[in-house]
Short mmCIF file of C-alpha atoms (C1' of nucleotides) in Angstrom, two decimals:
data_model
loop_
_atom_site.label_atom_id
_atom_site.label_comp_id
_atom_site.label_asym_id
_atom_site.label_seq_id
_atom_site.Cartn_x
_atom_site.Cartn_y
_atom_site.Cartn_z
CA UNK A 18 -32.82 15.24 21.42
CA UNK A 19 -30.95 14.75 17.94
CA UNK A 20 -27.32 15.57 18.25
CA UNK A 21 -25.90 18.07 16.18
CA UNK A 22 -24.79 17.13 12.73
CA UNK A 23 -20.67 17.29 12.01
CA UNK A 24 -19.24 19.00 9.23
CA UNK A 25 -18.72 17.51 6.24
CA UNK A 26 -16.02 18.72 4.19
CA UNK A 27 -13.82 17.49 1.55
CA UNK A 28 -9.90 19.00 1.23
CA UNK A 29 -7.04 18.33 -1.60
CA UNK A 30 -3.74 18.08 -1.19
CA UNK A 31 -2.79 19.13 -4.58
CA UNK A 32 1.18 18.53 -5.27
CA UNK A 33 3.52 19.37 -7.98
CA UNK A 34 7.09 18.95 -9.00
CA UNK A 35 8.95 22.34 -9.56
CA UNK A 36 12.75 21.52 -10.41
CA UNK A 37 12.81 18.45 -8.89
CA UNK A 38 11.35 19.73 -5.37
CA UNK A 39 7.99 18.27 -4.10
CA UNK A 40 5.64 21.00 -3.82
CA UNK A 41 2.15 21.54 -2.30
CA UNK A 42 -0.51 24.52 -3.49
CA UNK A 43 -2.15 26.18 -0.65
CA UNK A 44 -4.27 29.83 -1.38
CA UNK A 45 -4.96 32.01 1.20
CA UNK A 46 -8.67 32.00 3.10
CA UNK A 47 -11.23 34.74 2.25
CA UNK A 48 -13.54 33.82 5.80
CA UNK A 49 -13.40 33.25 9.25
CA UNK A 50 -11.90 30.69 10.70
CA UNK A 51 -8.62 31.51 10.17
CA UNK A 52 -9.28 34.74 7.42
CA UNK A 53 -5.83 34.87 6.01
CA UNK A 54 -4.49 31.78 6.40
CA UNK A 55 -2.82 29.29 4.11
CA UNK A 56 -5.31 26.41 3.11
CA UNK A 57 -5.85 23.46 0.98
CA UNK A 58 -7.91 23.85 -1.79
CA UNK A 59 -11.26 22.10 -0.35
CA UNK A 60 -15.23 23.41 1.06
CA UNK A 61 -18.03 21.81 2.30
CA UNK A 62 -20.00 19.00 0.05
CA UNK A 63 -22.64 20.75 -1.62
CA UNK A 64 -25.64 17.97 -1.32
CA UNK A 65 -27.58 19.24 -4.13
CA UNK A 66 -24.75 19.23 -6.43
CA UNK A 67 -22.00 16.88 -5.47
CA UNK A 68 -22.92 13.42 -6.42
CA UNK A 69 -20.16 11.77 -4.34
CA UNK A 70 -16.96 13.07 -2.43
CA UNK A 71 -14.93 12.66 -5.55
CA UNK A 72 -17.00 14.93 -7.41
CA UNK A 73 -17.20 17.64 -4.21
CA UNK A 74 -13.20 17.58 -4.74
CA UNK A 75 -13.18 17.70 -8.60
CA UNK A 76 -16.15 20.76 -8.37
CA UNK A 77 -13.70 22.91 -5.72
CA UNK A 78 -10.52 22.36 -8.01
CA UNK A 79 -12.52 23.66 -10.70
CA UNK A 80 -14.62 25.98 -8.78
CA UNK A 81 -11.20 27.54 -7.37
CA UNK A 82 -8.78 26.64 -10.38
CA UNK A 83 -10.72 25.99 -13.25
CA UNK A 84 -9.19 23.07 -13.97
CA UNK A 85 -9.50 19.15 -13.64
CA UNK A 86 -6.14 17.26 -12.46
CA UNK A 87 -4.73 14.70 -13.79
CA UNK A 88 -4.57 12.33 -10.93
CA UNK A 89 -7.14 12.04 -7.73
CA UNK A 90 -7.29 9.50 -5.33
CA UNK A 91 -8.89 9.37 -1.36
CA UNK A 92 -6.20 9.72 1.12
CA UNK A 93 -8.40 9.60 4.07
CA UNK A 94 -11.28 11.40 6.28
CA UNK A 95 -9.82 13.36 9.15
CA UNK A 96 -12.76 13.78 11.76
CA UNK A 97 -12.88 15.04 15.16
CA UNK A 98 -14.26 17.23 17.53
CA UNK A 99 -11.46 19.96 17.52
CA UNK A 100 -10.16 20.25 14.18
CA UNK A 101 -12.76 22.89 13.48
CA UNK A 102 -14.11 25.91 15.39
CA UNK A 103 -17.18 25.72 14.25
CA UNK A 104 -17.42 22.22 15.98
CA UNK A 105 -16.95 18.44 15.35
CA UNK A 106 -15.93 18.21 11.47
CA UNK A 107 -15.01 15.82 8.68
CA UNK A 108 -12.70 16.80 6.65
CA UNK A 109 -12.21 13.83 3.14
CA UNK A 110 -8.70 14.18 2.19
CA UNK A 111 -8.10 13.92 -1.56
CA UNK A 112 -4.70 13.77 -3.34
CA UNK A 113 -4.14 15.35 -6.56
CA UNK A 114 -1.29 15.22 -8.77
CA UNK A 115 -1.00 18.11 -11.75
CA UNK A 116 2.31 19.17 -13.73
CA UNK A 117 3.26 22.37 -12.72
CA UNK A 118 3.20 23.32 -16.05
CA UNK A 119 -0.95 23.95 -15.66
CA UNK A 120 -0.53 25.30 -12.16
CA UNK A 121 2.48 28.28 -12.39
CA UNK A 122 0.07 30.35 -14.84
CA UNK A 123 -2.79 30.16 -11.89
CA UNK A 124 -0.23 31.78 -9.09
CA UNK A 125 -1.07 35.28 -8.27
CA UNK A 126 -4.09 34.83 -10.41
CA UNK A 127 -6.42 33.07 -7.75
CA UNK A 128 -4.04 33.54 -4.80
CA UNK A 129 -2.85 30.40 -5.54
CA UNK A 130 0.74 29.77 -4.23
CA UNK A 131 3.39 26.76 -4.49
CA UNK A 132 5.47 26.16 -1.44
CA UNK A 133 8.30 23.30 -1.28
CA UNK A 134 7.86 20.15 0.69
CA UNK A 135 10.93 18.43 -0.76
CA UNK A 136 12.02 18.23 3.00
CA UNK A 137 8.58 17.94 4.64
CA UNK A 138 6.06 20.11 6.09
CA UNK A 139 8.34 21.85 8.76
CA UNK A 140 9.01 24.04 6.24
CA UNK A 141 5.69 25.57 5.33
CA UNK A 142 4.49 28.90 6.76
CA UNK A 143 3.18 29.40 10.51
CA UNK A 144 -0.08 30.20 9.26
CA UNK A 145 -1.47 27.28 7.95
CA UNK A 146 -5.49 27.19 8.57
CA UNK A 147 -6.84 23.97 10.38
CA UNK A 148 -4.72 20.83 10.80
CA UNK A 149 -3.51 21.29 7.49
CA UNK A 150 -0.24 20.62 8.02
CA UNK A 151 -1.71 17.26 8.71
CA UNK A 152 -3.17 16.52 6.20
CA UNK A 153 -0.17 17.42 3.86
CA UNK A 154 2.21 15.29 5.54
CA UNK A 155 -0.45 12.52 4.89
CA UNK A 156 -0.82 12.69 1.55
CA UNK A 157 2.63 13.43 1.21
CA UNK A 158 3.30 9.86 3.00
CA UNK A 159 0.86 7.83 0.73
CA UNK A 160 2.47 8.98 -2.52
CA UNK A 161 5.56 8.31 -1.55
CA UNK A 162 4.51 5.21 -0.08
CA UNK A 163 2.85 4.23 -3.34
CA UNK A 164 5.54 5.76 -5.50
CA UNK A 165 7.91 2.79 -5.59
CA UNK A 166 5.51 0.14 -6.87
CA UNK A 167 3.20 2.64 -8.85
CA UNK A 168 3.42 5.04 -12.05
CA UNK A 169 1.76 7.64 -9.87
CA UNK A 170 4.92 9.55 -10.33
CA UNK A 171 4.34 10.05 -14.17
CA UNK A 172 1.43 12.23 -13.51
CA UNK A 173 3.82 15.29 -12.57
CA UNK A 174 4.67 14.92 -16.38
CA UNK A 175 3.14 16.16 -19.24
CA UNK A 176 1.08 13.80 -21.27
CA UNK A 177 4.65 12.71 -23.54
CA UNK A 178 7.83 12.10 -21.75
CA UNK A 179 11.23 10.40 -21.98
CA UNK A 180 12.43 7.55 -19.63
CA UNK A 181 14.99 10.49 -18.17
CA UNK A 182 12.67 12.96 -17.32
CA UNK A 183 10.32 9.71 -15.62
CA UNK A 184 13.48 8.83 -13.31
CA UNK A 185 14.37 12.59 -12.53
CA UNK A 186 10.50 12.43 -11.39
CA UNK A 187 10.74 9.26 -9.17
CA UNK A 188 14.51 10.42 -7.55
CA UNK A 189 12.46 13.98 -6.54
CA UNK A 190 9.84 11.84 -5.40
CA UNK A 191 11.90 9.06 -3.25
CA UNK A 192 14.87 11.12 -2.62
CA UNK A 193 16.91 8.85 -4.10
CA UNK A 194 19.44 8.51 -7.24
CA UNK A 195 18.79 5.36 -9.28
CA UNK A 196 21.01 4.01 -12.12
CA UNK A 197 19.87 4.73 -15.42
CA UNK A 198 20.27 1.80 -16.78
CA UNK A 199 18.27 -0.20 -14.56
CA UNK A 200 15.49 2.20 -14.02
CA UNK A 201 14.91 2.10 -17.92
CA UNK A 202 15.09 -2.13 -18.04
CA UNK A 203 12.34 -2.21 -15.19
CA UNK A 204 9.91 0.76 -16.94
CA UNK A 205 10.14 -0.94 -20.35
CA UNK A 206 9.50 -4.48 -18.53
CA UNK A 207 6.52 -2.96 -16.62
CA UNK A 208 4.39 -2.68 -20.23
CA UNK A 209 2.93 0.61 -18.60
CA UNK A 210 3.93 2.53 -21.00
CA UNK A 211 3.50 3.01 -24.92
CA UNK A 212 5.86 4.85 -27.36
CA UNK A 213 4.47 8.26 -28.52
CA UNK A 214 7.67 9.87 -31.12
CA UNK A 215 10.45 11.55 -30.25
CA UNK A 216 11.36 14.62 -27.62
CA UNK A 217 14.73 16.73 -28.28
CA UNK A 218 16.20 18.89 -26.65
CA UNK A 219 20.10 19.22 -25.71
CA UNK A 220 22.59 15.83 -26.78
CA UNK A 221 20.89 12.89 -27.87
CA UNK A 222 16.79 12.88 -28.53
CA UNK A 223 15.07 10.40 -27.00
CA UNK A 224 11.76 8.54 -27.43
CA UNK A 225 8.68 10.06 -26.09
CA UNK A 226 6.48 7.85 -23.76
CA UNK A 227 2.95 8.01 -22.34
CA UNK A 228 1.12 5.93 -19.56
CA UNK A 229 -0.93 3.18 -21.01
CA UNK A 230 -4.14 3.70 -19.84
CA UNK A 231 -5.99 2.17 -16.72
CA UNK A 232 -2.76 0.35 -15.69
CA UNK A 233 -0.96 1.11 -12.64
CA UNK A 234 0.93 -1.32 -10.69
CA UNK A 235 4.50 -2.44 -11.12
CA UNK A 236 4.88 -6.43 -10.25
CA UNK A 237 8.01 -5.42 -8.70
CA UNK A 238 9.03 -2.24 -6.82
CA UNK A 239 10.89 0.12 -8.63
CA UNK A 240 13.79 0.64 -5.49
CA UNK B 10 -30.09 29.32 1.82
CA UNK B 11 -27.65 26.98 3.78
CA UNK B 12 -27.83 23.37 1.97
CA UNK B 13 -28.55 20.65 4.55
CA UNK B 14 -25.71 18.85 6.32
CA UNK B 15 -24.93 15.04 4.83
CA UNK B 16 -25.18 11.83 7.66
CA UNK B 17 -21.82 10.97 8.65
CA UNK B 18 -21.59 7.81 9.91
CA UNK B 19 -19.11 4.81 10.68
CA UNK B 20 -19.02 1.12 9.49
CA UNK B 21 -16.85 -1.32 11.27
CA UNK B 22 -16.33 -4.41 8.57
CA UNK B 23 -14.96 -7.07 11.37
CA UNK B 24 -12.63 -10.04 10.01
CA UNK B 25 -12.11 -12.81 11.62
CA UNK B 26 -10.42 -16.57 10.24
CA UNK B 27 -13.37 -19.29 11.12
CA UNK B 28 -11.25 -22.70 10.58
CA UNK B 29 -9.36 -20.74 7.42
CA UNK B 30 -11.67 -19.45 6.03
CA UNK B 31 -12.14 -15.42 6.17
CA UNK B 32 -15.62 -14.28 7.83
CA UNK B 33 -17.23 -11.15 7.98
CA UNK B 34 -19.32 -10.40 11.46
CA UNK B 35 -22.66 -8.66 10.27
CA UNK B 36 -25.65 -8.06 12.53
CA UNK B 37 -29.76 -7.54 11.48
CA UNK B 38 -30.88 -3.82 11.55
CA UNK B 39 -33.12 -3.53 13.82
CA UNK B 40 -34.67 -0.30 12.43
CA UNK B 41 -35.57 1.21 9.14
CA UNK B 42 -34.06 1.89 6.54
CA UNK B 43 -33.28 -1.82 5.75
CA UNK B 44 -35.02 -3.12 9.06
CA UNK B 45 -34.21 -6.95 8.92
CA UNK B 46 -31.40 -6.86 6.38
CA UNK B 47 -28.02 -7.86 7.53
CA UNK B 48 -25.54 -4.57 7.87
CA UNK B 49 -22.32 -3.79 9.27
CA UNK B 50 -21.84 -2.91 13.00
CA UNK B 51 -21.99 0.61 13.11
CA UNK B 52 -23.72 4.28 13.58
CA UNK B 53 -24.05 7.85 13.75
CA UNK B 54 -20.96 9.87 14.59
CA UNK B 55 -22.03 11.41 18.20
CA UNK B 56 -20.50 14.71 17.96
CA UNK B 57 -21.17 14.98 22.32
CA UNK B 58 -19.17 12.13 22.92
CA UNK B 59 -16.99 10.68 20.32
CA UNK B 60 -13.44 12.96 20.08
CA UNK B 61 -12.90 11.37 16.70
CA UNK B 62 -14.07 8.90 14.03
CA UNK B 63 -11.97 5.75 15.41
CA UNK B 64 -13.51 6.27 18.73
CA UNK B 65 -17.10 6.40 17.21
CA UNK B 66 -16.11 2.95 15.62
CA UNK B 67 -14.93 1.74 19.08
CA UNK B 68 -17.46 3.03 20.64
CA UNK B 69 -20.20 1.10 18.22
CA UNK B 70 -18.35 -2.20 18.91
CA UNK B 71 -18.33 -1.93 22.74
CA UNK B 72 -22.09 -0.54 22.84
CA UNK B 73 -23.00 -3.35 20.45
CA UNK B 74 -20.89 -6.16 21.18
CA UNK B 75 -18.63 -5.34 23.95
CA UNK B 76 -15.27 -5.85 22.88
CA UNK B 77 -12.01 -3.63 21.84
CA UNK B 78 -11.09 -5.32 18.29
CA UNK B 79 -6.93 -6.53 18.14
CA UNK B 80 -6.94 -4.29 15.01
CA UNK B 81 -8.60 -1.25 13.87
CA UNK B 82 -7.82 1.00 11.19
CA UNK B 83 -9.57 3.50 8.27
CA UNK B 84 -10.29 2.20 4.70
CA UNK B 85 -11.87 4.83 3.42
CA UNK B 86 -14.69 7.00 3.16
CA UNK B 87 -17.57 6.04 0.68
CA UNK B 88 -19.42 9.40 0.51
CA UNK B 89 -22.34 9.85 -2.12
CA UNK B 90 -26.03 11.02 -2.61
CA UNK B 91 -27.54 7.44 -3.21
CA UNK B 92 -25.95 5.43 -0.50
CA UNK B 93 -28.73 5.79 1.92
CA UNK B 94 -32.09 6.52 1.44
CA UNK B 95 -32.42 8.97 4.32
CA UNK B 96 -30.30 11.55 1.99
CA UNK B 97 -26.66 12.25 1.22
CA UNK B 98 -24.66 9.82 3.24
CA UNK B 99 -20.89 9.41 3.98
CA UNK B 100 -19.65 6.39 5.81
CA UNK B 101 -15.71 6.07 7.14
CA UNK B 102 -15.54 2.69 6.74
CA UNK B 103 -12.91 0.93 9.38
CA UNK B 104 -11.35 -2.51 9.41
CA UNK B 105 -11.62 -4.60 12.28
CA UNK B 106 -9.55 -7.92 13.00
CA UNK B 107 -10.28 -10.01 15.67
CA UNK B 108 -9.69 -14.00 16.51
CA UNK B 109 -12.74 -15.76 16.40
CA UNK B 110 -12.44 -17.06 19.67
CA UNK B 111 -13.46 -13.17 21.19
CA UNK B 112 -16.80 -13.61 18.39
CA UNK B 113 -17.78 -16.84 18.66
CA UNK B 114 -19.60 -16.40 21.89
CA UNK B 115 -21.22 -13.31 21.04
CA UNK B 116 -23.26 -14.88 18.21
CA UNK B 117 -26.82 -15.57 18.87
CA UNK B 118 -26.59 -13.25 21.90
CA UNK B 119 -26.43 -9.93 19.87
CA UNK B 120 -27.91 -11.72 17.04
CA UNK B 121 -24.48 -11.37 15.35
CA UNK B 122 -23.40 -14.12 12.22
CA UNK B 123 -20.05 -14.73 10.90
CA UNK B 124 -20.56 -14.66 7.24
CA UNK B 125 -17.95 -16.80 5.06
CA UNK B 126 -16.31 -14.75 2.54
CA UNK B 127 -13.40 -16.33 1.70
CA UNK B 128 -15.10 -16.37 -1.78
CA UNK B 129 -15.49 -12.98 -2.08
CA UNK B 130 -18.56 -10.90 -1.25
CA UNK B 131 -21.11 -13.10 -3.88
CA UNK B 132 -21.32 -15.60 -1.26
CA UNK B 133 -22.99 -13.15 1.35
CA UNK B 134 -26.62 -13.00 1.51
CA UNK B 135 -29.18 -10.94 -0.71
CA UNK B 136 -30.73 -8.76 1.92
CA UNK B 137 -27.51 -6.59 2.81
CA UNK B 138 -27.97 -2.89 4.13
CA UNK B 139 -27.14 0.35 1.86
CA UNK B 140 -23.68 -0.37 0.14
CA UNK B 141 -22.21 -2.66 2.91
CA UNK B 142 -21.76 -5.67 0.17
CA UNK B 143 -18.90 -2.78 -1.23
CA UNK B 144 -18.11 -1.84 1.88
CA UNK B 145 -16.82 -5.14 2.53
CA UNK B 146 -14.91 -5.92 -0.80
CA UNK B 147 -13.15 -2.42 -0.30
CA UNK B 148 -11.94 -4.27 3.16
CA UNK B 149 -11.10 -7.20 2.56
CA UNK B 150 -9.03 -5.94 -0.50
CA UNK B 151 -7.25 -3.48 1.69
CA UNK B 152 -6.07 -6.55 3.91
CA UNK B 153 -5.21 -8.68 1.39
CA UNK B 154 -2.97 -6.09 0.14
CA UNK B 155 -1.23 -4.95 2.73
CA UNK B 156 -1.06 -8.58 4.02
CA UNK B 157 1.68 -9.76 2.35
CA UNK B 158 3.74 -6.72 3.61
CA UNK B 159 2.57 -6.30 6.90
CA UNK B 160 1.91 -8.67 10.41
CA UNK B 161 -1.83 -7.76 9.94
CA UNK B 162 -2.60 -11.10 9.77
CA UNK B 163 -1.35 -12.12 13.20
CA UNK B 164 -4.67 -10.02 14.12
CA UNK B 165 -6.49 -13.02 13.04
CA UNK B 166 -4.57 -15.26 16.09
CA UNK B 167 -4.57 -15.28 20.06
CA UNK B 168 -1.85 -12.77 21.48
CA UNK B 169 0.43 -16.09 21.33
CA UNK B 170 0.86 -18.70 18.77
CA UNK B 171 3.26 -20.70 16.64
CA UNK B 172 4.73 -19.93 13.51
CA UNK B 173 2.77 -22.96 11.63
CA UNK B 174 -0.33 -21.25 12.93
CA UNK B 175 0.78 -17.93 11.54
CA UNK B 176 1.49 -19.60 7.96
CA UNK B 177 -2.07 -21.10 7.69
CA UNK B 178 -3.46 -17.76 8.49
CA UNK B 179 -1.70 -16.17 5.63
CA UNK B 180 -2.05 -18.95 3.58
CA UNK B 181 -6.23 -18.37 4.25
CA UNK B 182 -6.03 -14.79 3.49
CA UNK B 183 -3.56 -14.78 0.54
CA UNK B 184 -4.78 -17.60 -1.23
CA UNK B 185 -2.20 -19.70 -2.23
CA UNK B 186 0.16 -22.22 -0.33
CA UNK B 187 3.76 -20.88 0.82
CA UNK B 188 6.99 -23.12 1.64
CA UNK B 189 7.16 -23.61 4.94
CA UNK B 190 10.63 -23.73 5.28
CA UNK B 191 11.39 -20.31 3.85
CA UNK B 192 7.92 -19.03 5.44
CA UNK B 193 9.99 -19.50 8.70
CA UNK B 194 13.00 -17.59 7.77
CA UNK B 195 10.75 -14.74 6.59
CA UNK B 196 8.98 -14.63 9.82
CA UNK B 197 11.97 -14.92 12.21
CA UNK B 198 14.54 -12.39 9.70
CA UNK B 199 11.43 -9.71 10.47
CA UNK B 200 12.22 -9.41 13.86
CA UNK B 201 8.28 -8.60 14.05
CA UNK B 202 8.16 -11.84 16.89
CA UNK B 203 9.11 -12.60 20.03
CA UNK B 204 9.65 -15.57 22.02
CA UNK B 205 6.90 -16.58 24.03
CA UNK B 206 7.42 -20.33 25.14
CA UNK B 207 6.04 -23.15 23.94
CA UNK B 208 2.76 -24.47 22.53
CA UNK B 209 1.71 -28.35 22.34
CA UNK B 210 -0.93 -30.09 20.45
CA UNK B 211 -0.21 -33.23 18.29
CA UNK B 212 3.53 -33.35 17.23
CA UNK B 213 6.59 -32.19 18.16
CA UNK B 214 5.80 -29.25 20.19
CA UNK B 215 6.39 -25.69 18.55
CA UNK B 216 7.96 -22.62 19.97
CA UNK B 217 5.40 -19.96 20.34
CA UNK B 218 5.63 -16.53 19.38
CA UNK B 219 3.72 -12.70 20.34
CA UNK B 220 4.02 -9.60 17.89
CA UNK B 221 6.62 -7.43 18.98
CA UNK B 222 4.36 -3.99 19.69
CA UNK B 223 4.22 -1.05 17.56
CA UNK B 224 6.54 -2.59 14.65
CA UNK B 225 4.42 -3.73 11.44
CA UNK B 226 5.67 -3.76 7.94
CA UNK B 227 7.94 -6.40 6.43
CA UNK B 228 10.76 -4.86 4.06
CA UNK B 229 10.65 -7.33 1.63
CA UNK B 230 7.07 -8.80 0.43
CA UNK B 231 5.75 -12.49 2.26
CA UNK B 232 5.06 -13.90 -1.29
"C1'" DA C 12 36.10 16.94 -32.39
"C1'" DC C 13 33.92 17.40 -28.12
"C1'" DA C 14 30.20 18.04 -24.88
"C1'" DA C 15 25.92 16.35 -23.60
"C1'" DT C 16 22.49 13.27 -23.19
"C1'" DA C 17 20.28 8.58 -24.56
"C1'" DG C 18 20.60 3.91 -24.63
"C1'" DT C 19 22.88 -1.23 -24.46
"C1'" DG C 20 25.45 -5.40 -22.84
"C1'" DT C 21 27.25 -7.94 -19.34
"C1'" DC C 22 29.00 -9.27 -14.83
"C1'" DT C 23 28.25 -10.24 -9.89
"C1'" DG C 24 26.40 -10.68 -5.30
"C1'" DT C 25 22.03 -11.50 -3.17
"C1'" DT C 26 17.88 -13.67 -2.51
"C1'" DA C 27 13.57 -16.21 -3.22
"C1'" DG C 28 12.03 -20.59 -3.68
"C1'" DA C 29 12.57 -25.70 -3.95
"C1'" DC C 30 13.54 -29.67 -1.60
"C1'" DA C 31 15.79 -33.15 1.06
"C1'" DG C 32 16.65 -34.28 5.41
"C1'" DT C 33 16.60 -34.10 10.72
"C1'" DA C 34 14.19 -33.40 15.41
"C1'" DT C 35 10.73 -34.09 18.92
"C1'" DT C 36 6.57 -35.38 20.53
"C1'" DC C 37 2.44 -38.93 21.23
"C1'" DA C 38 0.13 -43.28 20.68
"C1'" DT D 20 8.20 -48.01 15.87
"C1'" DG D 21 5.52 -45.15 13.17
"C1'" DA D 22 2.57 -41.11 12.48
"C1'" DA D 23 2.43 -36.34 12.92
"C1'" DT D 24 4.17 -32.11 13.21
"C1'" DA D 25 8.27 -28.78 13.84
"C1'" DC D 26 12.47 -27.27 12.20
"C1'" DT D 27 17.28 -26.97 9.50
"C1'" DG D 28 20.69 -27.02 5.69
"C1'" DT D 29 21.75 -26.41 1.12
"C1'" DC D 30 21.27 -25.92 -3.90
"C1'" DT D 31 19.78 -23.21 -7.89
"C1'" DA D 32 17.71 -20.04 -10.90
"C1'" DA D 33 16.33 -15.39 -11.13
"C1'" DC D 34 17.06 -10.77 -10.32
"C1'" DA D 35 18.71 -6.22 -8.61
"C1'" DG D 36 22.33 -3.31 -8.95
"C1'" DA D 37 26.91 -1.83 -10.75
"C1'" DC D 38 29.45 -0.37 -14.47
"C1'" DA D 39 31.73 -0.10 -18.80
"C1'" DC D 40 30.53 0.76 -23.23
"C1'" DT D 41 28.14 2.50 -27.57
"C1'" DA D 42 24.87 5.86 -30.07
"C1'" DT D 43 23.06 10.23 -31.62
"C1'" DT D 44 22.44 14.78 -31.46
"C1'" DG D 45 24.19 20.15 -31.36
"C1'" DT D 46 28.02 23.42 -31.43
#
DNA sequence: ACAATAGTGTCTGTTAGACAGTATTCA
DNA sequence: TGAATACTGTCTAACAGACACTATTGT
């Protein structure tokens, strides 16, 4: 007797910044189990198309959203026998970062909907499908982990952005003030970033920034 | 038409510290695909009797070598259409640590070999299963880097040792030398140890130590 | 001129790392 | 008494963080 095969699925946690708050983008579920509920963007690997997990992820964002995000990394795989109705499951938990910029045009349009997670996931709806509420608070607890010693936090910006808007980004992000000052010294030092003109907007303009590519990794942490 | 369901399976890559140098514990397969070539402990996901991934990695390593590992946790999933010849294959790849002491005996008996990789994974021998050559390096750079943060290394040690002992473990899996006089005050400002009497061997005798449980992150970085 | 935001210079307390020196065992 | 290992005290250079100050725009 071969035993039954698990589910393989793969699931992203796709976050945004909206005025400084941390938020997640869940659209409601067109099938049984749970018909209605909120759910991470995610579906079952497609072996005859996905190449890889990362590509199963990248295929349902653009599948769903029609679009490709700017930042994806594995969280983890969530697998066991109750997670899913249907029976023992695997769920490969992705984390995307996008500026909200690209996602408030796709609310209401694809069901898509932005909820706030500045203060964790006790604040979501009941109705979240699965152990989705899981998975959120993990991905939520590797950026943040990663945050400090990373320029993961520059991917809620547009392409171009001033040293400002960057720290506005990482307080949202680690929930903490930092002194201006200081946080500029340790970006410039980093070398992760390369001058691209000038933004303005109210009082002084300020040079433009944008990630250098392929780098990611401060030497020291930012807090 | 439903597509067909991937493999899911686990992949234990067990550590251990053989006279400071890192090892990996790999055993022959004893079947096809890759009958003869050296692979990871590990197996199908048994959706009738393992409640989750981890225990479908604990399970593997009591059915195949009868012990519970000091450490276990996820690295990731490695999750593509190439990976195994059999067909679209993902593999939650866990990382064991154990002190050699628990593998030493097992050796020979389950045809296990401790494989010295303190070189990184060139060293290891041509005829290695599927992917498990990357499956490894993915490992042993997840301990690496959360070693110099964390008391992951203690893994590598019997339940009690000295804080000498400690510093040439870290010293094995980070690479580089560390003062042993400020290694000391790291160790004991962590509050990560606890007194466990004394140990003798040639010297002045040392006071010997046990992790403290549950606690295991440093706030400031080792090196 | 003033409000608003961007950016600089400098001081200070803390800490990581270096290193010299002391302590305790065994042969 | 000397070799071997464990452990302690202290100095210094580097750095994180605080803060006062200057710069550049729009109204």
């Amino acid at each position: 007797m071969t035993p039954l095969k698990p589910i393989l699925t793969v699931d992203v946690v796709l976050l945004t910044l909206v005025q400084g708050r941390l938020h997640v983008a869940l659209m409601p579920r067109d099938k049984a189990p749970y018909q209605g509920h909120w759910a991470l963007v995610g579906g079952y690997v497609h072996v005859d198309e996905d190449t890889d997990s990362a590509s199963a992820a990248l295929r349902t964002l653009k599948g769903k959203l029609h679009f490709e995000p700017r930042h994806l990394e594995q969280v983890c795989t969530q697998a066991n026998a109750t997670r899913d109705p249907r029976g023992w499951s695997a769920s490969i938990v992705y984390l995307a970062l996008q500026p909200v910029e690209v996602l408030t045009p796709l609310t209401d349009q694809a069901g898509l909907q932005l909820f706030d997670v500045s203060g964790g996931v006790a604040g979501l709806p009941d109705n979240l499908a699965f152990d989705h509420a899981e998975l959120i608070s993990l991905a939520i607890a590797r950026l943040q982990a990663k945050a400090a010693y990373s320029t993961l936090v520059a991917y809620f910006l547009p392409d171009v952005f001033t040293i400002p808007e960057l720290q506005k980004a990482y307080e949202s992000v680690l929930g903490q003030k930092m002194n201006a000052a200081n946080f500029r010294r340790k970006i410039l030092e980093s070398a992760q970033f390369q001058l691209a003109g000038m933004a303005h907007s109210t009082g002084r303009p300020a040079q433009a920034y944008r990630l250098v590519p392929y780098l990611e990794t401060f030497t020291r942490a930012l807090v």
